XYZ file of C-alpha atoms in Angstrom:
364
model
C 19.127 23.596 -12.430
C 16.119 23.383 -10.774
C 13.683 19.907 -11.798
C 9.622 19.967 -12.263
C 8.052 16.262 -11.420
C 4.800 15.430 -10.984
C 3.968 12.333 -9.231
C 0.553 10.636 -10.253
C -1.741 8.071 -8.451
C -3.334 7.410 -5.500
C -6.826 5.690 -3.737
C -5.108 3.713 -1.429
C -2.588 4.224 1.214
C -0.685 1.479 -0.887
C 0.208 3.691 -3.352
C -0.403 6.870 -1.175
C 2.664 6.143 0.903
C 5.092 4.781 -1.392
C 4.750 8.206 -3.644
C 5.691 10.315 -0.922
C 8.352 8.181 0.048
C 9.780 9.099 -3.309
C 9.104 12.791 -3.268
C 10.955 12.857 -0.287
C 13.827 10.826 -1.282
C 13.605 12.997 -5.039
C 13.834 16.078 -2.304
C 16.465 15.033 -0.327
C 18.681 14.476 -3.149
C 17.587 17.594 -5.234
C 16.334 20.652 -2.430
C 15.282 22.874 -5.043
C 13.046 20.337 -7.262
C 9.223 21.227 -7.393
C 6.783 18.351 -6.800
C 3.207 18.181 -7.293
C 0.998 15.154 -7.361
C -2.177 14.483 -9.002
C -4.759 12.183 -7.515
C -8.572 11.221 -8.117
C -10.955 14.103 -6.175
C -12.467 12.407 -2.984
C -9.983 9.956 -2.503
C -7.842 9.927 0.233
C -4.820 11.142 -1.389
C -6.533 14.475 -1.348
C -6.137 14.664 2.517
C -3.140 12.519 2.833
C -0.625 14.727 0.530
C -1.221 17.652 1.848
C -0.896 16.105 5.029
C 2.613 15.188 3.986
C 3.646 18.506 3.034
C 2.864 18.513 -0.636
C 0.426 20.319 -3.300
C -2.069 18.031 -4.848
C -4.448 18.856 -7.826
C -7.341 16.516 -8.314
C -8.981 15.376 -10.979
C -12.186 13.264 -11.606
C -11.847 9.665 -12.656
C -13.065 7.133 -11.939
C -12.520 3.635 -11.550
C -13.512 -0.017 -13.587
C -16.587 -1.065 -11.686
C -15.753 -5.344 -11.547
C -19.062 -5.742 -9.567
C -21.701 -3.439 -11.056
C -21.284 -2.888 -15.135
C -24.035 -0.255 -14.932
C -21.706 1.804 -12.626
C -19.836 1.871 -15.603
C -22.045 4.022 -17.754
C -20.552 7.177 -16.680
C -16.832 6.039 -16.811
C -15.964 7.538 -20.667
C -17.099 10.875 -19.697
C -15.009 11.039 -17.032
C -11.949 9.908 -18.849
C -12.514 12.453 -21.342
C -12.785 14.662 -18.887
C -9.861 13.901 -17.144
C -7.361 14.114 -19.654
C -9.303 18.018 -19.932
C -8.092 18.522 -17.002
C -4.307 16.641 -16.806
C -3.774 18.765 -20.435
C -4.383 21.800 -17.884
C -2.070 20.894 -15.348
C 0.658 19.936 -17.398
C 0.561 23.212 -19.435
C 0.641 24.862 -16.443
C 2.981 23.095 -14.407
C 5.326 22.236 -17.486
C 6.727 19.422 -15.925
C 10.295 17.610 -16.946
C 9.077 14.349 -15.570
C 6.035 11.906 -14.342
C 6.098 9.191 -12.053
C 3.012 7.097 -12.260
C 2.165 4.832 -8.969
C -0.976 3.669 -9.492
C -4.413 3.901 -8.922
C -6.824 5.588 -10.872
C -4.811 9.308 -11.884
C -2.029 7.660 -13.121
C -3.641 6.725 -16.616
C -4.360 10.118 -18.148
C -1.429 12.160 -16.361
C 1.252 9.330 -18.034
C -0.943 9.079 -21.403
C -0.610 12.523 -21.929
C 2.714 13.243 -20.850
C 3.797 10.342 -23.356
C 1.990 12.169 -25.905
C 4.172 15.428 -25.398
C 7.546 13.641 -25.288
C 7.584 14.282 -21.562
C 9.737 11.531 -19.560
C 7.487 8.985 -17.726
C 7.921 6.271 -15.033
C 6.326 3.807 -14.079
C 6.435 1.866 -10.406
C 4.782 -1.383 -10.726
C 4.295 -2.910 -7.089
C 2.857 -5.992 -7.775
C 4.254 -9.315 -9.225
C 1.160 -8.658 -11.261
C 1.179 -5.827 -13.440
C -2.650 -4.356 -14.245
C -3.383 -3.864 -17.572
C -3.092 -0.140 -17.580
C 0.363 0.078 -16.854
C 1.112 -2.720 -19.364
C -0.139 -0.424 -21.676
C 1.847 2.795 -20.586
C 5.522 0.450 -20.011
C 5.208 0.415 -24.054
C 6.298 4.506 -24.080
C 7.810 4.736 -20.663
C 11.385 5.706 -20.252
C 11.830 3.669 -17.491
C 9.564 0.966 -15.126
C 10.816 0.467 -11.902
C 9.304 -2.628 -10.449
C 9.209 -4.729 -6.995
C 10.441 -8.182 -7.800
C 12.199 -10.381 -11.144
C 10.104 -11.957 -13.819
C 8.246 -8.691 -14.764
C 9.621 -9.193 -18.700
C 6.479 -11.009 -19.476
C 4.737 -7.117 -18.560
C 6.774 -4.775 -19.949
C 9.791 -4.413 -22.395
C 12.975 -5.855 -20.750
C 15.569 -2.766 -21.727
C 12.774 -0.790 -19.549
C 12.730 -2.593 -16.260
C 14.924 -2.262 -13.370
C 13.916 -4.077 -10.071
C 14.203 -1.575 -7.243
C 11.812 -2.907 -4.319
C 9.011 -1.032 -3.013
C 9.393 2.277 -1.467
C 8.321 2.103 2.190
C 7.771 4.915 4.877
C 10.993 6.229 6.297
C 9.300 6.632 9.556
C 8.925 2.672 9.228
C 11.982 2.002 7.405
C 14.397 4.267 9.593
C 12.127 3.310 12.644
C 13.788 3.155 15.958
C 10.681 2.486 18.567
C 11.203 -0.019 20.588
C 8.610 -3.163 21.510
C 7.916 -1.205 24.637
C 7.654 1.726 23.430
C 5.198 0.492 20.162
C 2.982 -1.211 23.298
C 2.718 2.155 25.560
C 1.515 3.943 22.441
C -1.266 1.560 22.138
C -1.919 1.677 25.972
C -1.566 -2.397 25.967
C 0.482 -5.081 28.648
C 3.991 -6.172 27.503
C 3.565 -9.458 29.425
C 1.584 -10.525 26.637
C 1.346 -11.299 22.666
C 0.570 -8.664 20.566
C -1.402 -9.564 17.612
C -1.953 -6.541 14.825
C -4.539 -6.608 12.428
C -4.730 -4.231 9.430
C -7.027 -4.641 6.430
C -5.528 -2.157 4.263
C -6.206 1.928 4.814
C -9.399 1.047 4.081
C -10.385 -2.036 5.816
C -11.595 -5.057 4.906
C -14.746 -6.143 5.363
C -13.927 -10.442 5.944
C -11.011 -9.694 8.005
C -13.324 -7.370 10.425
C -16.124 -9.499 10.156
C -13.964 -12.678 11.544
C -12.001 -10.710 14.182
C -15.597 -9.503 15.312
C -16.947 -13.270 15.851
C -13.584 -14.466 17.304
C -12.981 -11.792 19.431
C -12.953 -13.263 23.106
C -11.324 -16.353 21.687
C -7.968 -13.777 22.208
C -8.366 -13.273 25.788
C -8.661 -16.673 26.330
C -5.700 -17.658 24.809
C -3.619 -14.425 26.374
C -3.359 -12.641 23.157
C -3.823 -8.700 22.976
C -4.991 -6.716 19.927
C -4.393 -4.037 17.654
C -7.277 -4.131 15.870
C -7.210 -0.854 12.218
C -10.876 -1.518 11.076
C -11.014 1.277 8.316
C -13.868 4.014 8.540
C -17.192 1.638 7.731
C -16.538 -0.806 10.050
C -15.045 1.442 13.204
C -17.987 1.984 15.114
C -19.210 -1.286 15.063
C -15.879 -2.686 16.047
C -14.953 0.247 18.718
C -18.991 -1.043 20.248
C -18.048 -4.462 20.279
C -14.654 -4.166 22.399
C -15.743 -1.854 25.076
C -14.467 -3.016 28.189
C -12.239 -5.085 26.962
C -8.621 -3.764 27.580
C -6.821 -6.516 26.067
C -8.258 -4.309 22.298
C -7.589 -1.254 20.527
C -9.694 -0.449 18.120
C -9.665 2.484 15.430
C -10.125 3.125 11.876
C -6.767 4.053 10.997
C -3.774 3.844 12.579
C -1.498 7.036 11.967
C 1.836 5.955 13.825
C 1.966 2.365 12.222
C 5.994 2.784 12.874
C 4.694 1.662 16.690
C 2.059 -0.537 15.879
C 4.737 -2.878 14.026
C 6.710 -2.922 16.522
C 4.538 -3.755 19.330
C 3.118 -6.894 16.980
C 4.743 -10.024 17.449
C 2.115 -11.404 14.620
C -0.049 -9.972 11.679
C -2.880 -10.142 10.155
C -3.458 -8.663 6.997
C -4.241 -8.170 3.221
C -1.690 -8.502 0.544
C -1.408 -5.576 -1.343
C 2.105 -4.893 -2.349
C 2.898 -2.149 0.033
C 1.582 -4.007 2.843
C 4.174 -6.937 2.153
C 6.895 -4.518 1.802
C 6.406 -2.990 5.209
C 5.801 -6.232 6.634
C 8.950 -8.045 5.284
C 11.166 -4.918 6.258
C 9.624 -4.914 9.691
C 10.355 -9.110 9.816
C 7.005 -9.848 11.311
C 5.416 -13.349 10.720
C 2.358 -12.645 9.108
C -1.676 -14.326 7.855
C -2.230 -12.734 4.905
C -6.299 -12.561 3.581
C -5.259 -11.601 -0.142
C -8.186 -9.498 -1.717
C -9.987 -11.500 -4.473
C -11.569 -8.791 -6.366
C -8.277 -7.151 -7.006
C -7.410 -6.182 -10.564
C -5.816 -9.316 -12.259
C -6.348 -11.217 -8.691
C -2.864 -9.637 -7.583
C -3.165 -9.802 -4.378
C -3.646 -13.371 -4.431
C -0.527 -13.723 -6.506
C 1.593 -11.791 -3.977
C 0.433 -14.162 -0.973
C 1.468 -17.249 -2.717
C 4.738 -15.669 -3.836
C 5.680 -15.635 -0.186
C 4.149 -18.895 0.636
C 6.151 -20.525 -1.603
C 9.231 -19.084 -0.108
C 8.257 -19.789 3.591
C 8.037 -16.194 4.276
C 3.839 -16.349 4.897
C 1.320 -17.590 5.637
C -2.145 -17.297 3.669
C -5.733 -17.624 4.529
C -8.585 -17.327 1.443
C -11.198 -13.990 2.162
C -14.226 -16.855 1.522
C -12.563 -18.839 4.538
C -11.445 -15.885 7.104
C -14.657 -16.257 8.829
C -13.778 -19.802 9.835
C -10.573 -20.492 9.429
C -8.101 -16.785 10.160
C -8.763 -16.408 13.857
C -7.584 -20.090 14.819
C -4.665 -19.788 12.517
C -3.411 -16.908 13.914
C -3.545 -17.603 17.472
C -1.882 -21.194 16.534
C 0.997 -19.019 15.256
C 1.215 -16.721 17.898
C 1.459 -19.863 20.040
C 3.923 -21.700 17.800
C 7.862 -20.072 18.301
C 9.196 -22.214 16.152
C 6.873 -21.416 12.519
C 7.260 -17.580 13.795
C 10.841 -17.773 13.744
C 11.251 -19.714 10.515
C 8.768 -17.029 8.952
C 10.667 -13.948 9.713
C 14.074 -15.450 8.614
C 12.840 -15.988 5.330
C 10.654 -12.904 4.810
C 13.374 -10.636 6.482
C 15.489 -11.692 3.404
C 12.362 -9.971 0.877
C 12.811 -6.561 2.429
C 14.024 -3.782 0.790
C 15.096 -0.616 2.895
C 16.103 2.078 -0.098
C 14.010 1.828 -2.947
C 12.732 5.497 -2.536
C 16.477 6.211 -3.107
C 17.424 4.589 -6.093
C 13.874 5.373 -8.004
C 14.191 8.996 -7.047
C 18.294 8.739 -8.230
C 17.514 7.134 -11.529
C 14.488 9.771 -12.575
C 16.846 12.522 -11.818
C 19.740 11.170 -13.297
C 17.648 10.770 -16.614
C 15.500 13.621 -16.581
C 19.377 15.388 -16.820
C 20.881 13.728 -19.845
């Protein structure tokens, strides 16, 4: 018998990505199942699903403005009509299932489907759960979640740890070091350092790779430089001529990108971590501080304290993240130490066993 799930979240590739991971693997095991996602109009899920091979619906929501309250004034009306429109989609679609991922769809399309009896999931990515979930892991049937300790979130018969769902065309990857550098037009005599800021950049990280920028050519380093779309032109200006950089605003194939790196720079959002401790890639992470619940922060020192990273603070990346990454690209020894211990936080199947435990529950 054919399945009906509905897959809700988006904003970010962080929880972009991991959704279609799961569709995928919720395809692969079950042909005939019909997927749709929901995301937030004029986010980039709306161009990235599709992409993907997927229908998307959007709806309009809106985020919690941290920075400007008056941004805020406009927020109820947009929840109210947002559930409007998830009641729609839902009546229409009538699916058996919803899998929330995160980001700013999620909340109505799992309130609502709670409210009908519909089964809901939850994937929590961070060792930080934001307060919306919390409040939706009360009804769910089931929230699958990245890492142990997550009790103090959500109710403990709920939870089952499954990892974080990462790209089979990472996961599975098979490009080699050589290949990864060709792509990228760069030398394979010399160090590859990537630098990626999230899908849509960050603005310290940019800002300090900008000012340090010929301090990798002197020390024989060569860059991969994702900038995100507000900072590309400014960044694609300032490396002209120099061949030892590419520059863009996203990077599409990041499959060769890891493997050309031999060390990362880059934020901490869950997905980000996942990919690079499956990859095994010693890594500076520049956690986001304006993060909901300061998560990001959280998930750097989680691999701190197990040797698997290291961490710069965004209000010290101007000054301290280009030094500290060239000393690790120079230092064997703390890059070898780093990937054993952050090789042993990846997880290659999670995509599998979410997508096997919603259809094994939606059938009871």
């Amino acid at each position: 018998m054919s399945v009906k799930i509905i897959l809700a979240g988006g904003g970010t590739g962080g929880h972009i990505f991991p959704a279609v991971a799961i569709a995928n693997a919720i395809r692969k095991q079950q042909p005939d199942a019909e997927i749709l996602f929901v995301g937030a109009k004029g986010r980039m899920e709306m161009e990235k699903v599709p992409q993907a091979g997927y229908e998307i619906k959007g709806i309009d929501i809106i985020g919690f403005n941290r920075s400007s309250l008056i941004k805020n004034v406009g927020l109820p009306f947009k929840l109210i009509r947002s559930f409007v429109q998830v009641r729609s989609i839902i009546n229409q679609f009538k699916p058996d299932a919803v899998i929330g991922v995160g980001g700013y769809s999620s909340f109505p399309v799992l309130r609502f489907a709670q409210s009908k009896g519909i089964a809901s999931f939850i994937h929590e990515s961070n060792s930080f759960a934001g307060k919306a979930n919390i409040m939706l892991g009360k009804k769910a049937t089931k929230v699958f979640v990245a890492s142990d300790g997550m009790e103090k979130f959500f109710p403990a018969q709920k939870i089952m740890i499954t990892g974080n769902p990462v790209r089979a065309s990472i996961s599975l990857s098979t490009i080699t070091k050589e290949e990864g550098l060709k792509y990228f037009g760069l030398e394979t005599t010399k160090k590859t350092v990537l630098v990626v800021g999230g899908s849509l950049g960050a603005k310290s990280i940019n800002e300090a790779i900008d000012a340090g920028l010929d301090e990798f050519e002197k020390n024989n380093l060569q860059l991969i430089w994702q900038t995100g779309k507000i900072y590309a032109d400014k960044a694609k200006a300032r490396a002209e001529g120099k061949y030892h950089v590419w520059v863009n605003e996203f990077i599409s194939q990041m499959e060769h990108a890891y493997s050309a790196a031999d060390v990362v720079i880059s934020r901490a959002g869950a997905m980000a971590i996942a990919e690079i401790c499956l990859v095994a890639k010693p890594a500076v992470f520049v956690p986001y501080p304006h993060a909901a619940e300061d998560h990001q922060t959280v998930n750097a020192k989680h691999l701190v304290t197990k040797h698997a990273g290291l961490m710069v603070k965004d209000s010290e990346a101007r000054e301290k993240l280009v030094s500290s990454i060239i000393a690790l690209a120079k230092d064997e020894a703390m890059q070898n130490e780093l990937k054993q211990h952050i090789a042993k936080l990846g997880v290659a199947n999670a995509d599998t066993v979410i997508a096997s435990e919603v259809l094994k529950l939606i059938k009871k």
